[in-house]
Amino acid sequence: MYQQVLDPVAHSLAWSSVVAALPLLLLFVLLGLVRLTAWVAALVSLALALLVAVAVYGMPAGQALLAGTEGAAFGFFPILWIVVNAIWVFEMTVETGHFDVLRRSFARVSDDRRIQAIIIAFSFGALLEALAGFGTPVAVTSVMLIALGFQPLRAAVLALSANTAPVAFGAMATPIITLGKVTGIPSDTLGAMAGRQTPVLAVFVPLALVVIADGPRGLRETWPVALTCGLVFAVAQYATSNFVSVPLSDVVASLLSAAAVVALVRVTGSRPAPAGPAVIAGGAADEPTAEFTGGVTRPDSRAEVIRAYAPYAIIVAVFVVCQIPPVRSLLDRATSIVRWPGLHLLGVKGEPLSPASFTLNLLTTPGTQMLAAGLLTMLALRRTPARAVRAYGATLHRLRWAIVTVMAVLALAFVMNASGQTTTLGAWMAGAGDVFALLSPIVGWLGVAVTGSDTSSNSLFGALQVAAAREAGLSPTLLAAANSSGGVLGKMISPQNLAIAAAAVGLHGREGDIFRRVIGWSLAFLVALCVLSGLQASPVLSWMVP
């Protein structure tokens, strides 16, 4: 049995926070400065987290190791389970040549790859986030961008940067629903508050994407399309989360934003942006192919186009059907919650901690539903079971180092959570009083940066945000929602998602390069959200708090 402590270092929360932050700081330094391979950096940081847990926090070594094993298991199921199956689906589309058909279909919408990046990385990525989450948009859209001619590094940066504003409502609003459970605040109220924060980010994300895709020239030449996409998405996300349905917020916003872009392009037209050679989907940067010319090289039959879109239509259909209440209730019968063998944890006040419990949701997890979509895709693309199995094996081989990285990072997160290191960091920041309204999004950002999941960050810090808000006389609804909204900006720098992006585009070992490309955007958006949160806590924008 282990009971957490908040201030093990000289009974000082500040000094304890410095020590508690060391594993996380080491991870970012090894990735961003030393440029160490992600799986090695994750394992080294995990070792330091274990050392801090045992030597500083007094956690029994056996309990610390058990917490790490539970984190590794959680990293594989459900997180890697959905990523592996998602990549498998797209491996089959690449094998059959339907990825080329899809690329040509998008090229018919616009020859401008900057506009294609907006539609795929932002709008389509938001739809995948709404239906699946857990890294699926990054894995899928980065490979799609490569098929459209983007170099692997830029494709990964675009996919990660786009996977921001939609995250709070991802997986049918699972982060918001989880936040409601841990805070006792109705999820509809929290969704409405988040819907008054993340839409502000959504306005600017497509503008950032065209800058990433083509620099200042991209912004000058395509800002009307990017701004239209962001505004339509923002208005739709706000309206849906506040007046229609929180779980459907991203679904509605993604479809309307994509439709707005297509309509605007058809009215105004677009011209191809200068572009370099493309690369093979999933390949490395030194694998150029002359096939891509930026335009449509030959017409595709209607049947070919339908089959090219079939995997996406199947994914959407499967996830939508599985969200129908009677169907979800039936699938949920296969869910079981078990205590992790031998792991016994108590919080600071002596209450049992949920990290000691492991949820085995075999049928409701997006990974299993993606597997079902993959089997249907196999039939739609006329693949034999033998070839589909070979494609699955190739997917596992390609993701082998990403699997190690994600499992190590989640083990690190669980050790920090179980020992109390993460809670120490959150409690220290919560001691800022009224100023905490400015810092609140940073707590969520930190939680997602470590765990890779807005849901996990809300589980970890949601109650802390509410307690800090009440002590400081601030709105619990505002700070709880700010935890989730700030968390979406930690998604792009999470080592877990960096590993997924690197594996998807064939850049294993270059996670540090991707990290350096996205950290600036993450911090810039985080500062803006902190300012927004602070203003919403003041008389200036307090009218925005429900």
XYZ file of C-alpha atoms in Angstrom:
546
model
C 0.000 0.000 0.000
C 1.281 3.445 -0.894
C -0.236 6.785 0.108
C 0.769 9.828 -1.906
C 2.533 12.856 -0.479
C 2.593 16.284 -2.099
C 5.732 17.835 -0.589
C 8.380 15.167 0.051
C 11.309 17.548 -0.469
C 11.872 19.604 2.719
C 8.079 19.797 3.109
C 8.172 22.433 0.376
C 5.725 22.247 -2.496
C 7.968 24.444 -4.648
C 11.099 22.329 -4.187
C 9.080 19.147 -4.557
C 7.717 20.496 -7.856
C 11.234 21.117 -9.133
C 12.165 17.488 -8.469
C 8.826 16.173 -9.764
C 9.335 17.996 -13.063
C 12.760 16.433 -13.713
C 11.557 13.346 -15.655
C 9.400 15.476 -17.921
C 12.129 18.069 -18.457
C 14.633 15.321 -19.212
C 12.301 13.826 -21.802
C 11.907 17.133 -23.642
C 15.637 17.910 -23.451
C 16.573 14.487 -24.820
C 14.068 14.878 -27.642
C 14.504 18.538 -28.520
C 18.148 19.286 -27.730
C 20.073 16.016 -27.602
C 17.982 14.638 -30.495
C 17.913 11.210 -28.962
C 15.651 8.585 -30.525
C 12.207 8.816 -28.952
C 12.058 5.296 -27.526
C 15.482 5.685 -25.892
C 14.552 9.103 -24.483
C 11.291 7.700 -23.130
C 13.005 4.761 -21.425
C 15.693 6.992 -19.867
C 13.032 9.397 -18.577
C 10.999 6.467 -17.255
C 14.028 5.290 -15.294
C 14.389 8.760 -13.748
C 10.671 8.869 -12.880
C 11.010 5.520 -11.108
C 14.060 6.788 -9.233
C 12.240 9.955 -8.108
C 9.176 7.933 -7.081
C 11.175 5.511 -4.944
C 14.023 7.675 -3.618
C 12.185 10.993 -3.156
C 8.506 10.152 -2.742
C 9.137 6.973 -0.763
C 7.023 4.802 -3.046
C 7.800 1.087 -2.675
C 9.772 -0.107 -5.691
C 7.274 -2.886 -6.363
C 4.366 -0.436 -6.439
C 6.273 1.913 -8.738
C 7.083 -0.903 -11.161
C 3.481 -2.106 -11.109
C 2.275 1.406 -11.926
C 4.692 1.449 -14.845
C 3.438 -1.889 -16.153
C -0.153 -0.668 -15.999
C 0.834 2.438 -17.954
C 2.570 0.316 -20.582
C -0.521 -1.874 -20.868
C -2.722 1.213 -21.227
C -0.354 2.497 -23.904
C -1.018 -0.620 -25.944
C -4.714 -0.902 -25.144
C -6.573 1.197 -26.056
C -4.134 3.724 -27.549
C -1.869 1.647 -29.794
C -4.726 -0.724 -30.519
C -6.510 1.968 -32.513
C -3.342 3.328 -34.125
C -2.240 -0.097 -35.386
C -5.655 -0.843 -36.837
C -5.951 2.608 -38.387
C -2.569 2.322 -40.096
C -3.503 -1.189 -41.265
C -6.568 0.177 -43.060
C -4.459 2.693 -44.905
C -1.755 0.165 -45.703
C -4.431 -1.727 -47.627
C -5.475 1.408 -49.522
C -1.854 2.060 -50.464
C -1.349 -1.521 -51.647
C -4.393 -1.386 -53.899
C -3.495 2.002 -55.372
C -6.623 3.657 -54.032
C -4.543 6.214 -52.184
C -3.513 7.606 -55.600
C -7.154 7.716 -56.647
C -8.003 9.582 -53.449
C -5.193 12.044 -54.040
C -6.393 12.734 -57.557
C -9.909 13.205 -56.226
C -8.719 15.826 -53.748
C -6.681 17.450 -56.515
C -9.923 17.957 -58.422
C -11.227 20.044 -55.540
C -8.129 22.208 -55.718
C -4.677 21.885 -57.236
C -3.381 24.029 -54.374
C -1.799 21.735 -51.810
C -2.145 24.390 -49.142
C -5.915 24.155 -49.510
C -5.670 20.371 -49.592
C -3.774 20.562 -46.301
C -6.623 22.552 -44.746
C -9.275 20.100 -45.908
C -7.373 16.961 -44.907
C -5.334 17.922 -41.842
C -7.934 20.206 -40.276
C -11.458 19.344 -41.458
C -11.056 15.624 -42.147
C -8.693 15.288 -39.187
C -11.354 16.871 -36.980
C -13.883 14.301 -38.181
C -11.498 11.470 -37.302
C -10.843 13.106 -33.933
C -14.586 13.317 -33.320
C -15.124 9.663 -34.118
C -11.972 8.026 -32.818
C -9.342 10.256 -31.231
C -6.341 8.623 -29.512
C -3.855 9.612 -32.230
C -5.921 8.393 -35.174
C -6.107 11.799 -36.954
C -2.342 12.212 -36.790
C -1.689 8.701 -38.082
C -4.208 8.946 -40.904
C -3.923 12.515 -42.155
C -0.115 12.564 -42.158
C -0.059 9.582 -44.519
C -2.785 11.150 -46.674
C -0.764 14.359 -46.950
C 2.236 12.376 -48.140
C 0.063 10.783 -50.804
C -0.815 14.309 -51.947
C 2.834 15.250 -52.342
C 3.973 16.680 -49.015
C 7.395 15.774 -47.697
C 7.200 13.513 -44.609
C 8.465 16.039 -42.051
C 6.072 18.748 -43.197
C 3.196 16.262 -43.353
C 3.825 15.218 -39.749
C 4.021 18.858 -38.575
C 0.791 19.731 -40.388
C -1.062 16.742 -38.950
C 0.096 17.464 -35.402
C -0.597 21.198 -35.602
C -4.094 20.622 -36.976
C -4.921 18.175 -34.192
C -5.615 20.919 -31.642
C -8.974 22.730 -31.539
C -11.052 19.561 -32.150
C -9.383 17.516 -29.375
C -11.534 18.664 -26.434
C -14.600 17.170 -28.170
C -12.751 14.148 -29.555
C -13.988 10.568 -29.424
C -17.572 11.813 -29.158
C -16.633 14.300 -26.389
C -15.018 11.659 -24.170
C -12.654 14.249 -22.548
C -15.595 16.506 -21.609
C -17.710 13.609 -20.343
C -14.774 12.376 -18.250
C -14.212 15.892 -16.916
C -17.842 16.030 -15.832
C -17.504 12.773 -13.932
C -14.406 13.799 -11.978
C -15.593 17.340 -11.185
C -19.295 16.818 -10.576
C -20.106 19.616 -13.026
C -22.618 18.660 -15.758
C -20.821 17.727 -18.976
C -23.217 19.907 -20.976
C -22.102 22.945 -18.964
C -18.441 22.076 -19.370
C -18.949 21.439 -23.084
C -20.623 24.828 -23.450
C -17.652 26.509 -21.699
C -15.084 24.655 -23.788
C -17.166 25.664 -26.790
C -16.439 29.266 -25.867
C -12.679 28.714 -25.767
C -11.514 26.225 -28.419
C -13.455 27.927 -31.256
C -11.196 30.949 -30.766
C -8.235 28.668 -31.494
C -10.046 27.103 -34.437
C -10.185 30.434 -36.253
C -6.401 30.646 -36.385
C -5.339 27.006 -36.811
C -6.015 26.849 -40.604
C -4.076 30.110 -40.985
C -1.157 28.496 -39.158
C -1.406 25.462 -41.437
C -0.951 27.476 -44.634
C 2.070 29.171 -43.053
C 3.534 25.758 -42.203
C 2.763 24.527 -45.711
C 4.155 27.478 -47.655
C 5.430 30.204 -45.335
C 4.287 33.846 -45.549
C 3.418 33.376 -49.221
C 0.915 30.707 -48.262
C -0.779 33.098 -45.869
C -0.895 35.927 -48.442
C -2.336 33.771 -51.186
C -4.753 31.492 -49.325
C -5.859 33.433 -46.241
C -9.471 33.840 -47.453
C -9.912 30.059 -47.677
C -8.085 29.415 -44.407
C -10.019 32.091 -42.552
C -13.336 30.868 -43.950
C -12.562 27.326 -42.833
C -11.587 28.469 -39.340
C -14.578 30.762 -38.904
C -17.122 28.199 -40.098
C -15.575 25.530 -37.881
C -15.521 27.899 -34.891
C -19.131 29.014 -35.268
C -20.338 25.452 -35.812
C -18.373 24.098 -32.848
C -19.666 26.863 -30.595
C -23.290 26.538 -31.728
C -23.364 22.746 -31.579
C -21.679 22.465 -28.168
C -23.886 25.157 -26.639
C -27.258 24.538 -28.249
C -27.375 21.103 -29.916
C -25.151 18.273 -28.634
C -21.712 18.290 -27.049
C -20.670 14.871 -28.507
C -21.583 15.996 -32.043
C -19.646 19.279 -31.887
C -16.666 18.194 -33.970
C -18.728 16.086 -36.364
C -20.883 19.058 -37.365
C -17.990 21.529 -37.371
C -15.703 19.334 -39.495
C -18.333 18.622 -42.158
C -19.489 22.244 -42.410
C -15.933 23.611 -42.572
C -14.987 21.182 -45.356
C -18.164 22.052 -47.277
C -17.417 25.765 -46.897
C -13.903 25.336 -48.304
C -15.123 23.296 -51.272
C -17.872 25.827 -52.008
C -15.491 28.807 -51.787
C -12.896 27.149 -54.017
C -15.508 26.359 -56.651
C -16.669 29.970 -56.653
C -13.256 31.659 -56.607
C -11.058 28.982 -58.113
C -7.491 28.246 -57.031
C -4.111 27.864 -58.613
C -1.472 25.235 -57.846
C 1.122 26.203 -55.289
C 4.775 25.596 -56.223
C 5.726 22.234 -54.772
C 8.591 19.822 -54.660
C 8.443 16.108 -55.489
C 6.193 13.804 -53.533
C 7.229 10.704 -51.675
C 5.804 7.240 -51.385
C 3.069 7.055 -48.762
C 4.653 6.032 -45.511
C 8.147 6.292 -46.955
C 11.143 8.338 -45.884
C 12.137 11.741 -47.186
C 14.780 10.312 -49.501
C 12.300 8.210 -51.486
C 11.104 10.641 -54.192
C 8.816 9.652 -57.003
C 8.159 11.569 -60.196
C 4.533 10.434 -60.370
C 3.147 13.483 -58.592
C 2.821 16.603 -60.731
C 0.355 18.597 -58.624
C -2.579 17.942 -60.940
C -4.774 15.143 -62.251
C -2.847 12.916 -64.644
C -5.710 10.683 -65.764
C -9.430 10.389 -65.115
C -10.586 7.760 -62.652
C -13.752 5.797 -63.088
C -16.656 6.406 -60.749
C -16.205 2.890 -59.326
C -12.532 3.570 -58.522
C -13.388 6.830 -56.771
C -16.117 5.154 -54.734
C -13.713 2.415 -53.634
C -11.080 5.041 -52.745
C -13.542 6.817 -50.445
C -15.025 3.560 -49.166
C -12.575 3.081 -46.240
C -13.398 6.542 -44.879
C -17.119 6.088 -45.365
C -16.890 2.719 -43.641
C -14.942 4.188 -40.707
C -17.479 6.971 -40.268
C -20.410 4.548 -40.548
C -18.951 2.057 -38.065
C -18.175 4.698 -35.463
C -21.537 6.418 -35.860
C -23.425 3.123 -35.525
C -21.392 2.206 -32.450
C -22.377 5.514 -30.831
C -26.120 4.803 -31.129
C -27.216 4.364 -27.478
C -28.791 0.862 -27.826
C -25.801 -0.395 -29.822
C -23.295 1.172 -27.445
C -25.155 -0.301 -24.476
C -24.997 -3.747 -26.073
C -21.280 -3.433 -26.834
C -20.615 -2.124 -23.343
C -21.612 -5.491 -21.883
C -18.165 -6.737 -22.815
C -16.526 -4.008 -20.690
C -14.972 -4.926 -17.384
C -13.053 -2.931 -14.796
C -10.349 -4.809 -12.928
C -7.879 -3.796 -10.267
C -4.306 -3.960 -11.485
C -2.838 -6.990 -9.668
C -0.770 -5.985 -6.660
C -1.185 -2.225 -7.140
C -2.642 -0.474 -4.073
C -2.684 3.320 -4.112
C -4.160 5.949 -1.824
C -4.396 9.676 -2.434
C -3.073 12.367 -0.140
C -6.266 12.220 1.936
C -6.312 8.425 2.038
C -8.870 7.866 -0.723
C -8.369 4.947 -3.177
C -7.033 6.117 -6.536
C -8.527 5.163 -9.894
C -5.133 4.494 -11.558
C -5.150 1.172 -9.704
C -8.155 0.144 -11.842
C -7.854 -0.913 -15.482
C -10.817 -0.616 -17.859
C -10.974 -3.384 -20.443
C -13.565 -2.088 -22.894
C -13.106 -4.705 -25.577
C -15.912 -3.658 -27.934
C -16.511 0.018 -27.177
C -12.872 0.997 -27.615
C -12.234 2.801 -30.931
C -9.474 0.298 -31.736
C -11.846 -2.646 -31.986
C -14.284 -0.573 -34.015
C -11.422 0.411 -36.322
C -10.572 -3.286 -36.663
C -14.166 -3.945 -37.730
C -13.901 -1.102 -40.234
C -10.679 -2.664 -41.505
C -12.349 -6.011 -42.111
C -15.130 -4.294 -44.054
C -12.509 -2.316 -45.976
C -10.797 -5.579 -46.876
C -14.026 -6.690 -48.554
C -14.650 -3.327 -50.206
C -11.145 -3.252 -51.683
C -11.338 -6.938 -52.643
C -8.330 -8.020 -50.600
C -7.927 -11.662 -49.709
C -7.590 -12.534 -46.011
C -4.017 -13.697 -46.609
C -2.975 -10.369 -48.133
C -4.779 -8.452 -45.402
C -2.915 -10.427 -42.746
C 0.391 -9.728 -44.466
C -0.470 -6.036 -44.513
C -1.229 -6.223 -40.782
C 2.155 -7.830 -40.140
C 3.873 -5.132 -42.170
C 2.054 -2.494 -40.128
C 3.226 -4.008 -36.843
C 6.791 -4.157 -38.129
C 6.694 -0.535 -39.239
C 5.290 0.607 -35.901
C 7.556 -1.522 -33.701
C 9.600 1.394 -32.327
C 6.548 3.619 -32.001
C 4.971 0.848 -29.919
C 7.969 0.822 -27.580
C 7.913 4.627 -27.350
C 4.210 4.941 -26.575
C 4.280 2.171 -23.971
C 7.339 3.731 -22.305
C 5.782 7.212 -22.266
C 2.533 5.936 -20.748
C 4.540 3.963 -18.186
C 6.315 7.235 -17.339
C 2.973 9.034 -17.007
C 1.483 6.365 -14.750
C 4.546 6.319 -12.479
C 4.380 10.117 -12.152
C 0.638 9.976 -11.513
C 0.745 7.102 -9.029
C 3.652 8.471 -7.000
C 2.129 11.946 -6.789
C 4.698 13.760 -8.945
C 2.080 15.083 -11.366
C -0.266 16.086 -8.547
C 2.595 17.984 -6.898
C 3.137 19.982 -10.084
C -0.553 20.760 -10.390
C -0.951 21.704 -6.729
C 2.055 24.018 -6.884
C 0.627 25.868 -9.871
C -2.805 26.016 -8.222
C -1.260 27.965 -5.336
C -1.050 31.066 -7.505
C -4.470 32.291 -6.312
C -6.312 34.671 -8.636
C -3.470 34.484 -11.132
C -4.290 30.798 -11.534
C -6.910 31.723 -14.113
C -3.981 32.619 -16.374
C -2.058 29.461 -15.489
C -4.968 27.017 -15.552
C -4.581 26.050 -19.238
C -0.902 25.274 -18.597
C -1.886 22.523 -16.158
C -4.002 20.853 -18.835
C -1.253 21.397 -21.398
C 1.231 19.718 -19.087
C -1.105 16.778 -18.476
C -1.628 16.095 -22.174
C 2.060 16.627 -22.954
C 2.850 13.794 -20.547
C -0.034 11.402 -21.227
C -0.909 12.261 -24.823
C -4.596 12.259 -23.906
C -6.958 15.117 -23.030
C -9.153 12.521 -21.336
C -6.285 11.418 -19.091
C -5.334 15.012 -18.313
C -8.929 15.806 -17.327
C -9.049 12.724 -15.124
C -5.838 13.772 -13.462
C -6.313 17.512 -13.001
C -10.058 18.156 -13.337
C -10.829 17.908 -9.628
C -7.679 19.861 -8.799
C -8.778 22.707 -11.065
C -12.182 22.864 -9.357
C -10.650 22.836 -5.871
C -8.185 25.575 -6.807
C -10.981 27.658 -8.347
C -13.079 27.489 -5.194
C -10.139 28.441 -2.989
C -9.346 31.429 -5.211
C -12.969 32.491 -5.662
C -12.892 31.741 -9.393
C -15.426 29.906 -11.567
C -14.975 26.104 -11.262
C -16.640 25.696 -14.674
C -14.155 28.079 -16.290
C -11.030 26.473 -14.872
C -12.228 22.911 -15.420
C -12.949 23.708 -19.071
C -9.634 25.558 -19.359
C -7.892 22.355 -18.312
C -9.375 20.579 -21.319
C -8.928 23.506 -23.704
C -5.308 24.001 -22.654
C -4.731 20.300 -22.960
C -5.500 20.294 -26.669
C -2.332 22.317 -27.252
C -0.187 19.734 -25.493
C -1.307 17.123 -27.982
C 1.126 18.176 -30.686
C 4.199 17.913 -28.425
C 3.240 14.716 -26.625
C 6.003 12.134 -27.179
C 3.273 9.576 -27.761
C 1.845 11.538 -30.704
C 5.292 12.487 -31.957
C 6.096 8.785 -32.154
C 2.830 8.055 -33.944
C 3.466 10.814 -36.494
C 7.061 9.750 -37.072
C 6.066 6.128 -37.581
C 3.213 7.028 -39.919
C 5.432 9.050 -42.279
C 8.492 6.821 -42.070
C 10.704 9.154 -40.031
C 11.583 6.883 -37.120
C 14.297 8.432 -34.994
C 13.479 11.988 -36.061
C 10.837 12.699 -33.441
C 13.086 15.449 -32.115
C 13.031 17.213 -35.491
C 9.244 17.128 -35.493
C 9.161 18.355 -31.887
C 11.271 21.400 -32.733
C 8.926 22.273 -35.607
C 5.750 22.178 -33.490
C 6.829 23.433 -30.050
C 6.698 27.075 -31.146
C 3.112 26.767 -32.386
C 2.106 24.918 -29.231
C 3.511 27.610 -26.963
C 2.131 30.497 -29.045
C -1.397 29.102 -28.970
C -1.021 28.267 -25.274
C -0.119 31.872 -24.419
C -3.167 33.082 -26.348
C -5.434 30.660 -24.510
C -3.987 31.665 -21.147
C -4.802 35.285 -21.940
C -8.325 34.290 -22.981
C -8.829 32.309 -19.771
C -7.573 35.226 -17.686
C -9.928 37.634 -19.438
C -12.852 35.241 -18.984
C -12.116 35.240 -15.258
C -12.169 39.051 -15.227
C -15.073 41.453 -15.748
C -13.895 41.945 -19.345
C -15.106 38.557 -20.640
C -16.866 37.080 -17.620
C -20.099 37.155 -19.664
C -18.686 34.213 -21.643
C -18.837 31.891 -18.616
C -22.153 29.964 -18.441
